[in-house]
Tab-separated table of C-alpha atoms and ligand atoms in Angstrom:
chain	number	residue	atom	x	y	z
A	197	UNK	CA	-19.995	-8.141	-56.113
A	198	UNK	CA	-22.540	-5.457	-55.344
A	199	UNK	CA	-20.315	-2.754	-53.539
A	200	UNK	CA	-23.563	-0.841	-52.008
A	201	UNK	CA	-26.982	-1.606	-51.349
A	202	UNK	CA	-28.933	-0.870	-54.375
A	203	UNK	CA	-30.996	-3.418	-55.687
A	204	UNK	CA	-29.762	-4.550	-58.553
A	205	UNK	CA	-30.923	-6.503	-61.887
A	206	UNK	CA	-29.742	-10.418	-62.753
A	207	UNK	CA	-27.892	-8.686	-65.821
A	208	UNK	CA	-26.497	-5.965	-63.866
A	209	UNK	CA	-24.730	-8.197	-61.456
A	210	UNK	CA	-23.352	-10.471	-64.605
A	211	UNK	CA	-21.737	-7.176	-65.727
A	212	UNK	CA	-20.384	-5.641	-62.814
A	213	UNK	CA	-18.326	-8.929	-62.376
A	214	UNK	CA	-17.814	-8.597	-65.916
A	215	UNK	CA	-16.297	-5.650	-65.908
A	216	UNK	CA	-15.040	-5.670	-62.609
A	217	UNK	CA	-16.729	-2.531	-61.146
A	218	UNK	CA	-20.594	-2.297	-60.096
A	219	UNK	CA	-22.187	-1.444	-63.393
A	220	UNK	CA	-25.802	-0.169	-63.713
A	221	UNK	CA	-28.555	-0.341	-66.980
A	222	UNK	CA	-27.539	2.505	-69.657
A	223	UNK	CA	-23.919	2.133	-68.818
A	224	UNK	CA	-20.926	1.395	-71.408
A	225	UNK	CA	-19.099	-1.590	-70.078
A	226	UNK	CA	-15.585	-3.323	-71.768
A	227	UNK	CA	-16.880	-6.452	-70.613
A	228	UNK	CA	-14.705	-10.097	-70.092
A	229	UNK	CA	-16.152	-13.014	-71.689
A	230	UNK	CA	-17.110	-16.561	-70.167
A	231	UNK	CA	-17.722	-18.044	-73.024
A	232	UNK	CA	-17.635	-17.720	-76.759
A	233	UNK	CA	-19.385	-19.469	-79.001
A	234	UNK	CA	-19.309	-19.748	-83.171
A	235	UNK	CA	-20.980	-22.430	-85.973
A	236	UNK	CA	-19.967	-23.285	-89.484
A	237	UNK	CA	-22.203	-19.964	-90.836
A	238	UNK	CA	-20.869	-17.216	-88.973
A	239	UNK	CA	-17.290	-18.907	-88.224
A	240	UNK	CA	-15.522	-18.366	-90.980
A	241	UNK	CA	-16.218	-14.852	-91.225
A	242	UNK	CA	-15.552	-14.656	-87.607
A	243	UNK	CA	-11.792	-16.311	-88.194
A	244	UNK	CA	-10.779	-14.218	-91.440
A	245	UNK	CA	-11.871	-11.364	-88.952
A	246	UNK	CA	-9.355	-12.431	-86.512
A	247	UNK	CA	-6.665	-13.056	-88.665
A	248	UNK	CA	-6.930	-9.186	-89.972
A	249	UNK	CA	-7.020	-8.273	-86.419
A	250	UNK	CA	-4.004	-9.940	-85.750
A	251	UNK	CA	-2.322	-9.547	-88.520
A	252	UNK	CA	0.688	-7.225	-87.730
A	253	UNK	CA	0.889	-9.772	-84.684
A	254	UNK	CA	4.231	-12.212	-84.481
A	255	UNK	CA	1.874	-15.112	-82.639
A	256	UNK	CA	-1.533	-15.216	-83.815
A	257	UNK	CA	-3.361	-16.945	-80.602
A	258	UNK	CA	-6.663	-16.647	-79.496
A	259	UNK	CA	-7.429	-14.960	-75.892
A	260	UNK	CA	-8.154	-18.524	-74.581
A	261	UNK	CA	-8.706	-21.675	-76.406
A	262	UNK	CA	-10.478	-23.178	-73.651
A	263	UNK	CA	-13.202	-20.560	-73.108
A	264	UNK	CA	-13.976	-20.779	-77.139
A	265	UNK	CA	-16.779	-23.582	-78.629
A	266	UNK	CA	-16.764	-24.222	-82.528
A	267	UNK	CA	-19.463	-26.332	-83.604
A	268	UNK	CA	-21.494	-27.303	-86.860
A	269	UNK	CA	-24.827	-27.748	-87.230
A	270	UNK	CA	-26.708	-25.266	-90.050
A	271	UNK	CA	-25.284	-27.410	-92.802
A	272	UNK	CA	-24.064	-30.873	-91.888
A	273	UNK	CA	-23.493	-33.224	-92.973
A	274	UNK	CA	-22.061	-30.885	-95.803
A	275	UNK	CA	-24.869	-29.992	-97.960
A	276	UNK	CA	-22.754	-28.550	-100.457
A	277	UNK	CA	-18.855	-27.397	-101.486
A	278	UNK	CA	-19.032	-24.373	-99.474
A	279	UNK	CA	-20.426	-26.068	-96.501
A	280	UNK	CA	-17.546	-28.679	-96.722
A	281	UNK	CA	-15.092	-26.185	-97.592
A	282	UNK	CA	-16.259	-23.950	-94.601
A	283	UNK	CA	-16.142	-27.270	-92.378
A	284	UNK	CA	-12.018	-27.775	-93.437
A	285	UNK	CA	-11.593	-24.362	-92.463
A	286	UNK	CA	-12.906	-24.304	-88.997
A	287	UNK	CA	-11.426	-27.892	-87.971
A	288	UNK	CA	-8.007	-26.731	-89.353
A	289	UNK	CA	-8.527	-23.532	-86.936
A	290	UNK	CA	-9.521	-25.066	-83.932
A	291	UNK	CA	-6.860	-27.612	-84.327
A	292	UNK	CA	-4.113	-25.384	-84.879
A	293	UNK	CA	-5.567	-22.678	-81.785
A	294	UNK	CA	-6.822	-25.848	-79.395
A	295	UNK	CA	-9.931	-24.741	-79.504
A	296	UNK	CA	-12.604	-27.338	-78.363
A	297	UNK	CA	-14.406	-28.136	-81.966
A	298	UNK	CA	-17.398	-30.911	-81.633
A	299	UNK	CA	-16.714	-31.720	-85.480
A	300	UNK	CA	-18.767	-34.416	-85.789
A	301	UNK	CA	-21.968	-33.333	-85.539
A	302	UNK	CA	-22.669	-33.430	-82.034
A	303	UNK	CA	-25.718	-31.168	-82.776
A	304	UNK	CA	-27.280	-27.980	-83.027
A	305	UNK	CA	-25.171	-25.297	-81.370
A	306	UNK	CA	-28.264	-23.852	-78.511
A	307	UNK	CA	-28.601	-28.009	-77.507
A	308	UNK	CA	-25.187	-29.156	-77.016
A	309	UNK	CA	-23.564	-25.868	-75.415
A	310	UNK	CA	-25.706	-26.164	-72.436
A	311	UNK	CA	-25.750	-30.258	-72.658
A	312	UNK	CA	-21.767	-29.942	-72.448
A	313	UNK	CA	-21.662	-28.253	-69.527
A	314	UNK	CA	-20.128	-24.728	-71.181
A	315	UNK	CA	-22.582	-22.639	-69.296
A	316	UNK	CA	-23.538	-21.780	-65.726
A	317	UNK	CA	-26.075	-19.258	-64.287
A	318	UNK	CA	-23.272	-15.786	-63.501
A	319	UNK	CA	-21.770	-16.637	-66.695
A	320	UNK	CA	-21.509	-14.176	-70.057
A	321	UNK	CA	-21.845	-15.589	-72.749
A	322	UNK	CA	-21.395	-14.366	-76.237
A	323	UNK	CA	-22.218	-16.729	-79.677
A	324	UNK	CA	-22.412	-16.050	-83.277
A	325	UNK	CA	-26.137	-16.815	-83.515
A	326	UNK	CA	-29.003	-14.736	-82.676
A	327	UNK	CA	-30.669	-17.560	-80.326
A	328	UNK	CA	-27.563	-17.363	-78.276
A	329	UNK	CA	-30.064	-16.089	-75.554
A	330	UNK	CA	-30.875	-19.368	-74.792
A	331	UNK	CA	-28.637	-20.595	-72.607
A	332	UNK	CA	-30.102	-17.970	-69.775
A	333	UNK	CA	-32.468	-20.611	-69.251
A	334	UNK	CA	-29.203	-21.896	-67.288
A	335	UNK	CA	-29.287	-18.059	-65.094
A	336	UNK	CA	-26.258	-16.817	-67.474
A	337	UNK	CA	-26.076	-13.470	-69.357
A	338	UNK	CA	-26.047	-14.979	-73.136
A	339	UNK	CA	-26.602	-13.046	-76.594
A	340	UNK	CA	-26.206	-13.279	-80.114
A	341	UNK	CA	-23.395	-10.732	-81.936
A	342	UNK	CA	-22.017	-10.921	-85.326
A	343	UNK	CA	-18.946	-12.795	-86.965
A	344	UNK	CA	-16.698	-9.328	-86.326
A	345	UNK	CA	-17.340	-8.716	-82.945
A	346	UNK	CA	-16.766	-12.358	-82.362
A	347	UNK	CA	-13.518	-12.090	-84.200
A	348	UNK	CA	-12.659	-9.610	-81.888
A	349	UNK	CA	-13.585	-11.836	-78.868
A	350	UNK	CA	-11.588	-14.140	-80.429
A	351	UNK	CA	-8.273	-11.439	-79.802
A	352	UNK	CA	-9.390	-10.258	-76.823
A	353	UNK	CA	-11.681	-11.789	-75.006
A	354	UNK	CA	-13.818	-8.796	-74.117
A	355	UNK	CA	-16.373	-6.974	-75.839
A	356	UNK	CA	-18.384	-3.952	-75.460
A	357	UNK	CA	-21.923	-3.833	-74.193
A	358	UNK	CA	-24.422	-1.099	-73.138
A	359	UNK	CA	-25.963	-2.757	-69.676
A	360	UNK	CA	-29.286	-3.570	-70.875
A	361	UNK	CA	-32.501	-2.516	-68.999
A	362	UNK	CA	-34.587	-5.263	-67.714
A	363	UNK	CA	-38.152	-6.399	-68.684
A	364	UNK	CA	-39.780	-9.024	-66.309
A	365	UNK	CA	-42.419	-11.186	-67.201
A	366	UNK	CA	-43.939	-12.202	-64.278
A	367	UNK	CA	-45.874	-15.685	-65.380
A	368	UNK	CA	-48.237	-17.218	-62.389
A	369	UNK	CA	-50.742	-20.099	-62.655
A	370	UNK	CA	-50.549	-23.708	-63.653
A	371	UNK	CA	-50.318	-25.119	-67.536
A	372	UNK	CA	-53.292	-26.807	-68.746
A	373	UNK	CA	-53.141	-29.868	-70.126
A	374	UNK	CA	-51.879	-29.624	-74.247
A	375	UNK	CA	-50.484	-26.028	-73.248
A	376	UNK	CA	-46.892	-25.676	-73.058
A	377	UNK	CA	-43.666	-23.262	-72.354
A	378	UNK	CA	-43.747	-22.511	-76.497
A	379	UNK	CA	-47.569	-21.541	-76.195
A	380	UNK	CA	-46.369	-19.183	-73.049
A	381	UNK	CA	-43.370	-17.612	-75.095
A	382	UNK	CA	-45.603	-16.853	-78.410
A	383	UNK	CA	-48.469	-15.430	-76.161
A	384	UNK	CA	-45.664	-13.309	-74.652
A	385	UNK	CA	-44.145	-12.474	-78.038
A	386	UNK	CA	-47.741	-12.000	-79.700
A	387	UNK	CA	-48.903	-9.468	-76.363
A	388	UNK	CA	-45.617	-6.773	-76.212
A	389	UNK	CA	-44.293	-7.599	-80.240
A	390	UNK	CA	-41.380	-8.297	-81.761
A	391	UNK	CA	-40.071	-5.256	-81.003
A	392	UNK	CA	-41.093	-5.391	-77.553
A	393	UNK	CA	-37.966	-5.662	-75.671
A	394	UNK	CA	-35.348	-4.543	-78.160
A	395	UNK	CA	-32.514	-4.200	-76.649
A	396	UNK	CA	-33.363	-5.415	-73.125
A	397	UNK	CA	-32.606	-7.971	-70.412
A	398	UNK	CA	-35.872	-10.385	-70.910
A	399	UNK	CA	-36.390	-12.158	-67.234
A	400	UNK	CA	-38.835	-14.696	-66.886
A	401	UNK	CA	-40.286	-15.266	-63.663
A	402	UNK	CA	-43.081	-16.789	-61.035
A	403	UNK	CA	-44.716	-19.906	-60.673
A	404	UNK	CA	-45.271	-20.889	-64.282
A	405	UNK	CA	-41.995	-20.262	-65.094
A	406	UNK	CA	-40.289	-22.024	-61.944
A	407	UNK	CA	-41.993	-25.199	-62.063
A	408	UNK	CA	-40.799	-25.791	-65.550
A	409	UNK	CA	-38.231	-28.265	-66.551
A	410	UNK	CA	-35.084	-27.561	-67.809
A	411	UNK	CA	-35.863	-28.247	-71.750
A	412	UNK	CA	-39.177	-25.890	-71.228
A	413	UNK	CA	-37.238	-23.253	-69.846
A	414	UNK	CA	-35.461	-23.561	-72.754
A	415	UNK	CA	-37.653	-22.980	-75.597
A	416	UNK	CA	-38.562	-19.895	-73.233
A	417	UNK	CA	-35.251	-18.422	-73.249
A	418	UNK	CA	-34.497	-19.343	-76.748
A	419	UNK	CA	-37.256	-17.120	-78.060
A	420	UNK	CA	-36.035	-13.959	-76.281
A	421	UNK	CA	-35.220	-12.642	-79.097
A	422	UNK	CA	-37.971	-12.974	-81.551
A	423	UNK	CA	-38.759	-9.925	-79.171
A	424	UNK	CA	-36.053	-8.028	-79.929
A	425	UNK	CA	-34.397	-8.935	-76.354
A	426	UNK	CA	-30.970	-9.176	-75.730
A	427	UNK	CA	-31.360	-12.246	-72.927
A	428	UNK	CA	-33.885	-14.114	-71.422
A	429	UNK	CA	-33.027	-15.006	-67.963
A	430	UNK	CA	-34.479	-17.612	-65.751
A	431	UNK	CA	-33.251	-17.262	-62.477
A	432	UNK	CA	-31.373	-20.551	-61.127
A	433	UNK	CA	-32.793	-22.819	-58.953
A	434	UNK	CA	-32.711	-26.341	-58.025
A	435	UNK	CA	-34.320	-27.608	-61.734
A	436	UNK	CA	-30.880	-25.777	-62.804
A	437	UNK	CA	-28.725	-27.321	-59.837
A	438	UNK	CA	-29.758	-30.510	-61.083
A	439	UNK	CA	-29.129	-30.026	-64.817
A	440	UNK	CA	-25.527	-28.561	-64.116
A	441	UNK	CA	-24.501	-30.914	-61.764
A	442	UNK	CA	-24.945	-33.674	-64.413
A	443	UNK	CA	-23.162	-32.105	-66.440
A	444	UNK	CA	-20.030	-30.106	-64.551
A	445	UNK	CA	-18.745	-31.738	-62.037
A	446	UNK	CA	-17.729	-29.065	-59.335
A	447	UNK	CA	-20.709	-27.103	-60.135
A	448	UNK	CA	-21.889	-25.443	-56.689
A	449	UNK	CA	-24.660	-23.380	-56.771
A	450	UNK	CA	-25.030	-19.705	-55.788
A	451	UNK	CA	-27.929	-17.639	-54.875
A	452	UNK	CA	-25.931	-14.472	-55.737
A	453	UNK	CA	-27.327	-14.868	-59.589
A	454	UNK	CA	-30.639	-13.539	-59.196
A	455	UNK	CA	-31.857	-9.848	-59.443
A	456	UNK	CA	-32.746	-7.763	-56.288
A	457	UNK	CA	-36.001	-7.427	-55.086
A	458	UNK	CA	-37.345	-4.141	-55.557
A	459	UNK	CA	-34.856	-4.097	-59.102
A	460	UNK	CA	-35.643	-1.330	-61.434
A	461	UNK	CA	-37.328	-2.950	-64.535
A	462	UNK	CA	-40.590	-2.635	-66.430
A	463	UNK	CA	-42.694	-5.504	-65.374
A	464	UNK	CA	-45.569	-7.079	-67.250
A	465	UNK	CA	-47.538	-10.030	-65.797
A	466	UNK	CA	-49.548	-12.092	-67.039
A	467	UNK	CA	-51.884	-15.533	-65.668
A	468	UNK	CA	-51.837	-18.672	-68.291
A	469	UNK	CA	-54.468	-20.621	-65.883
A	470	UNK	CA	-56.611	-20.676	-68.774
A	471	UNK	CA	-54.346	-20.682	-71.853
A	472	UNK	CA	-54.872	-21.914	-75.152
A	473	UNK	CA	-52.036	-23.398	-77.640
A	474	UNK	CA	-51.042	-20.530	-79.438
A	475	UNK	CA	-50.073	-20.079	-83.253
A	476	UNK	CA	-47.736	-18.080	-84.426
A	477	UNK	CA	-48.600	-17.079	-88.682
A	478	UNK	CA	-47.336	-16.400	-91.539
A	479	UNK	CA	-45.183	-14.449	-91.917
A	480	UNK	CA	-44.338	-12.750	-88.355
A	481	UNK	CA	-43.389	-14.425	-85.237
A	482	UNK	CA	-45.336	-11.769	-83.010
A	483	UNK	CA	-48.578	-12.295	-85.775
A	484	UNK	CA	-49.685	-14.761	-82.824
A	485	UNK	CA	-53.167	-16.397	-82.604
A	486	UNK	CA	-54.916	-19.036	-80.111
A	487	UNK	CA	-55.207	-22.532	-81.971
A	488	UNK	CA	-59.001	-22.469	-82.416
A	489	UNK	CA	-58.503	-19.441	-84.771
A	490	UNK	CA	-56.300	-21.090	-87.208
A	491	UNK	CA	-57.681	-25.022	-86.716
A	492	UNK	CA	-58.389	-26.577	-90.251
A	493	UNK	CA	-55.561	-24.819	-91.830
A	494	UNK	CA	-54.210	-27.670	-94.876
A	495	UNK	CA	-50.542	-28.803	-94.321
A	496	UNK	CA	-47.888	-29.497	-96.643
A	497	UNK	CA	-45.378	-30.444	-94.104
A	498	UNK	CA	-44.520	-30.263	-90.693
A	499	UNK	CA	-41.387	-29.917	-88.174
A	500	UNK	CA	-39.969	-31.319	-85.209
A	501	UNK	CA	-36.839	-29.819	-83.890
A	502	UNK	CA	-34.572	-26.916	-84.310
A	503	UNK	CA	-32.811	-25.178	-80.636
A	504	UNK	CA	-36.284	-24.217	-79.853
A	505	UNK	CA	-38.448	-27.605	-79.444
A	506	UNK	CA	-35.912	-30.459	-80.388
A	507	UNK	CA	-35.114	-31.851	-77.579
A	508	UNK	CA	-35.853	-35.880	-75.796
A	509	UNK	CA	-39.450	-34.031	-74.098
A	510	UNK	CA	-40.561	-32.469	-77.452
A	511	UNK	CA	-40.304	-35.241	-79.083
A	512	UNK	CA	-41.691	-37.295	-76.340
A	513	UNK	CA	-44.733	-35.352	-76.655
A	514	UNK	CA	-45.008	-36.284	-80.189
A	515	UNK	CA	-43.929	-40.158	-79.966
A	516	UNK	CA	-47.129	-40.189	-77.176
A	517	UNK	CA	-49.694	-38.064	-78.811
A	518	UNK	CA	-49.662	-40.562	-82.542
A	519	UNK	CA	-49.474	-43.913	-80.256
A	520	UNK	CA	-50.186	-46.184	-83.084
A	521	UNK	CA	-51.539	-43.899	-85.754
A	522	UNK	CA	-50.050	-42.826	-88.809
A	523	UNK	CA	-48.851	-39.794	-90.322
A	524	UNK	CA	-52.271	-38.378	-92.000
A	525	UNK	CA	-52.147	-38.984	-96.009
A	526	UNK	CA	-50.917	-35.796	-97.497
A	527	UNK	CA	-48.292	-34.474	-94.914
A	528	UNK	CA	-44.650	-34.708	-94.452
A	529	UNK	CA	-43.356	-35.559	-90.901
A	530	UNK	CA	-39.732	-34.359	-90.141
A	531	UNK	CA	-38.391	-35.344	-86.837
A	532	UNK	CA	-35.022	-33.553	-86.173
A	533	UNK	CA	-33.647	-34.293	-82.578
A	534	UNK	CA	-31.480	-31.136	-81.365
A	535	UNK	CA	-28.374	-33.367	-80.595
A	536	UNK	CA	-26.505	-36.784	-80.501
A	537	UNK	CA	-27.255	-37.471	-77.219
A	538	UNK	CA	-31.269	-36.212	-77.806
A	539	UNK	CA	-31.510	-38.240	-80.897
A	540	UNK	CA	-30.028	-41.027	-78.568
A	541	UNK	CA	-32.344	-41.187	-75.771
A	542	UNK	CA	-35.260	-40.641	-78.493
A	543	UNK	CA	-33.778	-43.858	-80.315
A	544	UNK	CA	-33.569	-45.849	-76.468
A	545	UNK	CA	-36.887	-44.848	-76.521
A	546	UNK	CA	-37.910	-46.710	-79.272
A	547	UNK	CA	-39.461	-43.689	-80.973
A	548	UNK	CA	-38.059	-43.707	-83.811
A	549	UNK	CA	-38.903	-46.584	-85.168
A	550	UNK	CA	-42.608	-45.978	-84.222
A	551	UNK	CA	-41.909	-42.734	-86.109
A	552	UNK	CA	-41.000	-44.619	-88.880
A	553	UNK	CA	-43.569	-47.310	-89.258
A	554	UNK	CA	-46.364	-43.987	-89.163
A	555	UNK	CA	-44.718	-42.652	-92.070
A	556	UNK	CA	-42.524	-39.650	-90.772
A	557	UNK	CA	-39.052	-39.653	-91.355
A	558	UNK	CA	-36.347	-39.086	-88.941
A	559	UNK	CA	-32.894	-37.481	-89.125
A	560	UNK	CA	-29.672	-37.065	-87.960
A	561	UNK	CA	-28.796	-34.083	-85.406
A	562	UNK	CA	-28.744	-30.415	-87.520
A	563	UNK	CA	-31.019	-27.160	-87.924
A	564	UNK	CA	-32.432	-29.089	-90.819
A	565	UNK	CA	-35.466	-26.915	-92.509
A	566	UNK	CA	-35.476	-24.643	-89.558
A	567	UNK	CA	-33.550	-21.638	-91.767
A	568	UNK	CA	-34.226	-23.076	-95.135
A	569	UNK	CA	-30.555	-23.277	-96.456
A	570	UNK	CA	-30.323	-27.033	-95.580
A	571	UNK	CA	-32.808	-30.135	-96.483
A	572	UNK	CA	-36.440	-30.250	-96.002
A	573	UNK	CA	-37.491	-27.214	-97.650
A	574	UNK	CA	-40.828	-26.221	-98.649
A	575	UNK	CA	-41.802	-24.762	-102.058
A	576	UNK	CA	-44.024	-22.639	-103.798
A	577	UNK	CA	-47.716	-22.070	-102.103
A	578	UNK	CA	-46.750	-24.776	-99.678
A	579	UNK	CA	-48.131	-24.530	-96.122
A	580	UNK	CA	-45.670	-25.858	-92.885
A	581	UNK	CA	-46.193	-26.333	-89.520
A	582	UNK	CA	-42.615	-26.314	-87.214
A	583	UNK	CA	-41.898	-26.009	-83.301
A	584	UNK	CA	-38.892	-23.777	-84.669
A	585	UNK	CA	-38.478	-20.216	-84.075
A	586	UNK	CA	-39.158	-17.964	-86.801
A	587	UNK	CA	-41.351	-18.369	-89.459
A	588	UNK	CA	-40.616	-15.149	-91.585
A	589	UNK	CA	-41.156	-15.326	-95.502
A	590	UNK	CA	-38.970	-17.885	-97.081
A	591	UNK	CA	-37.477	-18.527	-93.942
A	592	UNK	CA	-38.423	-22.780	-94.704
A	593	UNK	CA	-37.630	-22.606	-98.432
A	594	UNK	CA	-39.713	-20.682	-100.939
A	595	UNK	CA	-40.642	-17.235	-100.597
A	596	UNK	CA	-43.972	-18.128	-101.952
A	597	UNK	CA	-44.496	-20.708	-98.816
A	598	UNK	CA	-46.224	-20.211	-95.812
A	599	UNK	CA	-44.471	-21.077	-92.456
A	600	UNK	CA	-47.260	-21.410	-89.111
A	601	UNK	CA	-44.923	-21.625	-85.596
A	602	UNK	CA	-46.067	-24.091	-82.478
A	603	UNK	CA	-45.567	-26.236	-79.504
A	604	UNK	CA	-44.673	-30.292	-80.024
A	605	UNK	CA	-48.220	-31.137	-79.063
A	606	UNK	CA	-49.855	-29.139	-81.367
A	607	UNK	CA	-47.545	-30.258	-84.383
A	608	UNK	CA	-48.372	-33.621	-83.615
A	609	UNK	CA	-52.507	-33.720	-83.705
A	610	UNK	CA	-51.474	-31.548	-87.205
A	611	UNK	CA	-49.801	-34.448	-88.442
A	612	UNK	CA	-52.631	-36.727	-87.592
A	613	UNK	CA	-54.958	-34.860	-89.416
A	614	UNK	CA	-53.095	-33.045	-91.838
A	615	UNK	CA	-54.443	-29.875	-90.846
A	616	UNK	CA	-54.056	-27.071	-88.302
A	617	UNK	CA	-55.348	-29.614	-85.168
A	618	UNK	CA	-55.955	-28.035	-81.485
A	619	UNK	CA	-53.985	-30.609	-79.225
A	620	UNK	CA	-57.066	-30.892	-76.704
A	621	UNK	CA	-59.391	-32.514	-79.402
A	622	UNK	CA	-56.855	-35.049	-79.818
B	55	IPM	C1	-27.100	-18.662	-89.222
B	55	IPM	C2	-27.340	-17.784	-88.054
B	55	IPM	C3	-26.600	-16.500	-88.253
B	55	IPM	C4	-28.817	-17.563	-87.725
B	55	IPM	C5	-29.004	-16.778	-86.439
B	55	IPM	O1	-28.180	-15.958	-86.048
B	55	IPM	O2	-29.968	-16.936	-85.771
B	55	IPM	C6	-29.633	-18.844	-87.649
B	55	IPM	O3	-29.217	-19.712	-86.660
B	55	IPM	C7	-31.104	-18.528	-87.499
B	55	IPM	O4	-31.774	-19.138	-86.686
B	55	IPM	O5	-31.586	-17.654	-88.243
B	56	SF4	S1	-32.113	-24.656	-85.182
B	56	SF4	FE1	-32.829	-22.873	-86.317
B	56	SF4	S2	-32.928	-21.209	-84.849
B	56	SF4	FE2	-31.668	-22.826	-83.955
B	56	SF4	S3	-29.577	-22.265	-84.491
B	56	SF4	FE3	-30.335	-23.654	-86.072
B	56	SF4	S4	-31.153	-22.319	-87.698
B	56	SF4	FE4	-30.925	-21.062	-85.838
């Protein structure tokens, strides 16, 4: 696509093909969409939008069924009238457009849109939800916009975008053992803030980074935005070769997706040899400290799940970590696979009936607690623990309660103790 020989950025690439001209950082682009994404919250708003749009329009048709995902996740099964109503509303629109609806929970919206296939590294992708970015874990151009640009995605299957400006985060050394991609993102987050790379291309990159597996890469990606970043791009490789050929059948892969060397962006690096589990407290996600500062901290109840840390391997991490112990008297353990097929290979597993017997409880595929409208909420002066992504105040329930962010491995020595627990004491 690159008509001369600059050097030129992951994102810049995904928007000159977007907009069918080379495109550089600062430029206004009408850009085509890949993919469009949109979830019983922001849906609704998203349809009336389109309707309004459309409304001196004979046929009333979406740009392309095909391209557009509705899902539900924030508040199934129903959790109340609205929800259900909300539910009836989407199904009857996707039915009516053809739009490809999983309506039966299939599970939270970051899990199953990658899981399904609906994304490849080149790609842009657009959803109705602000961890959108974390399908660049797959080498695509992804972000989060509101219901009324999606509505208009929905008509016309473009948008406009300013090309973002890149910030690489060049990550070397090897993980020690209890430290994982979520303690990497939060001591990212915690080092440049969460305004840190507002309104820029987040690419994540060397050795650390590429010798990742595909559900670590995403918790990485996922988390772009607690930065203020508008992606979080890992470039593709063979992890992400092997994840999309699963999954879409004539996927070939192309080396074209990557940025330039020599790429203007503002780099930071950084060496996580020596690493500790990081925490991220109350009540910012950038307020981020090592474990050992925070250890002893009493829990009310703690997390498993969400887009960020739900998947098969952060559970796994969990299941491992307990063995045979139980749940430490005094804490609540919720387990919260990310999707169907997650909460399927955690239930081959035999997992969840471990879970069970140690006194956790596990549930179906949904946000759950992660944004506090659903179940699982915590109340006044109560203290949580979640591998979730944001732990502003009353983001789990109660203003009044106190929400601490981490990796799997830490959340599980918590719930053996009951307190703040560093993993490698375990
Ligand atoms: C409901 C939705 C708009 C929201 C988001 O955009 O991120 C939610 O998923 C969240 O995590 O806060
Ligand atoms: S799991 Fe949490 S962060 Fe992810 S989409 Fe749901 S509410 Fe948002």
């Amino acid at each position: 696509m690159s008509t001369n020989n600059e050097p030129m950025t992951i994102s810049e690439k995904i928007f000159s093909k977007a907009a069918g001209k080379t495109v550089k950082a600062g430029e206004f682009v009408l850009a085509n969409i890949d993919r469009a994404m949109t979830h019983d919250i922001t849906g609704p708003l998203a349809v009336e939008g389109f309707y309004e749009i459309m409304r001196d329009k004979e046929e009333k048709k979406v740009w392309d069924p095909s391209k557009i995902v509705i899902l539900f996740d924030h508040q199934v099964p129903a959790d109340s009238l609205n929800a259900a109503q909300n539910h009836i509303m989407l199904r009857k629109f996707a039915k009516e457009q053809g739009i490809i609806n999983y309506d039966v929970y299939e599970g939270v919206c970051h899990q199953v849109m990658p899981e399904k296939g609906h994304v490849k590294p080149g790609d842009l992708v657009v959803g109705s939800d602000s961890h959108t970015c974390a399908y660049g874990s797959l080498g695509a151009f992804s972000t989060g916009i509101g219901s009324t640009d999606m509505a208009a995605v929905f008509a016309s299957g473009k948008l406009w975008f300013k090309v973002p400006e890149t910030i690489r985060f060049e990550v070397e050394g090897k993980l020690p053992k209890h430290v994982y991609s979520k303690d990497i993102i939060l001591h990212l987050i915690g080092d440049v803030g969460a305004e840190g790379a507002r309104y820029k291309a987040a690419e994540y990159a060397g050795s650390a980074i590429s010798s990742l597996p595909m559900s670590e890469r995403m918790t990485i990606s996922n988390m772009a935005i607690e930065m203020g970043g508008k992606a979080g791009i890992i470039e593709a490789d063979a992890v992400t070769e092997a994840y999309l050929k699963e999954r879409i059948p004539d996927y070939e892969f192309d080396p074209y997706w990557k940025s330039d060397e020599g790429a203007d962006c503002e780099l930071h690096k950084y060496d996580i040899s020596n690493l500790e589990p990081q925490v991220a407290c109350p009540h910012n996600v950038d307020n981020v400290k090592p474990v050992t500062e925070v250890e002893g901290t009493k829990l009310d109840q703690i997390f498993v799940g969400s887009c960020t840390n739900g998947r098969f391997e952060d559970i796994e991490v969990v299941a491992k970590m307990m063995g045979d112990e139980p749940v430490a008297k005094g804490v609540r353990l919720l387990i919260i696979p990310a999707s169907r097929t997650e909460y399927m290979k955690v239930l081959r597993a035999g997992y969840i009936e471990q879970f069970m017997e140690a006194g956790a409880i596990v549930e179906a595929p949904c946000c759950g607690p992660c944004m506090g409208g659903s179940f699982g909420l915590l109340g006044d002066g109560e203290v949580g623990l979640a591998t979730s992504n944001r732990n502003f105040k009353g983001r789990e329930g109660s203003p009044q309660s106190f929400v601490y962010l981490s990796s799997p491995a830490t959340a599980a020595a918590s719930a053996l103790t009951g307190e703040i627990t560093d993993p490698r004491k375990i």
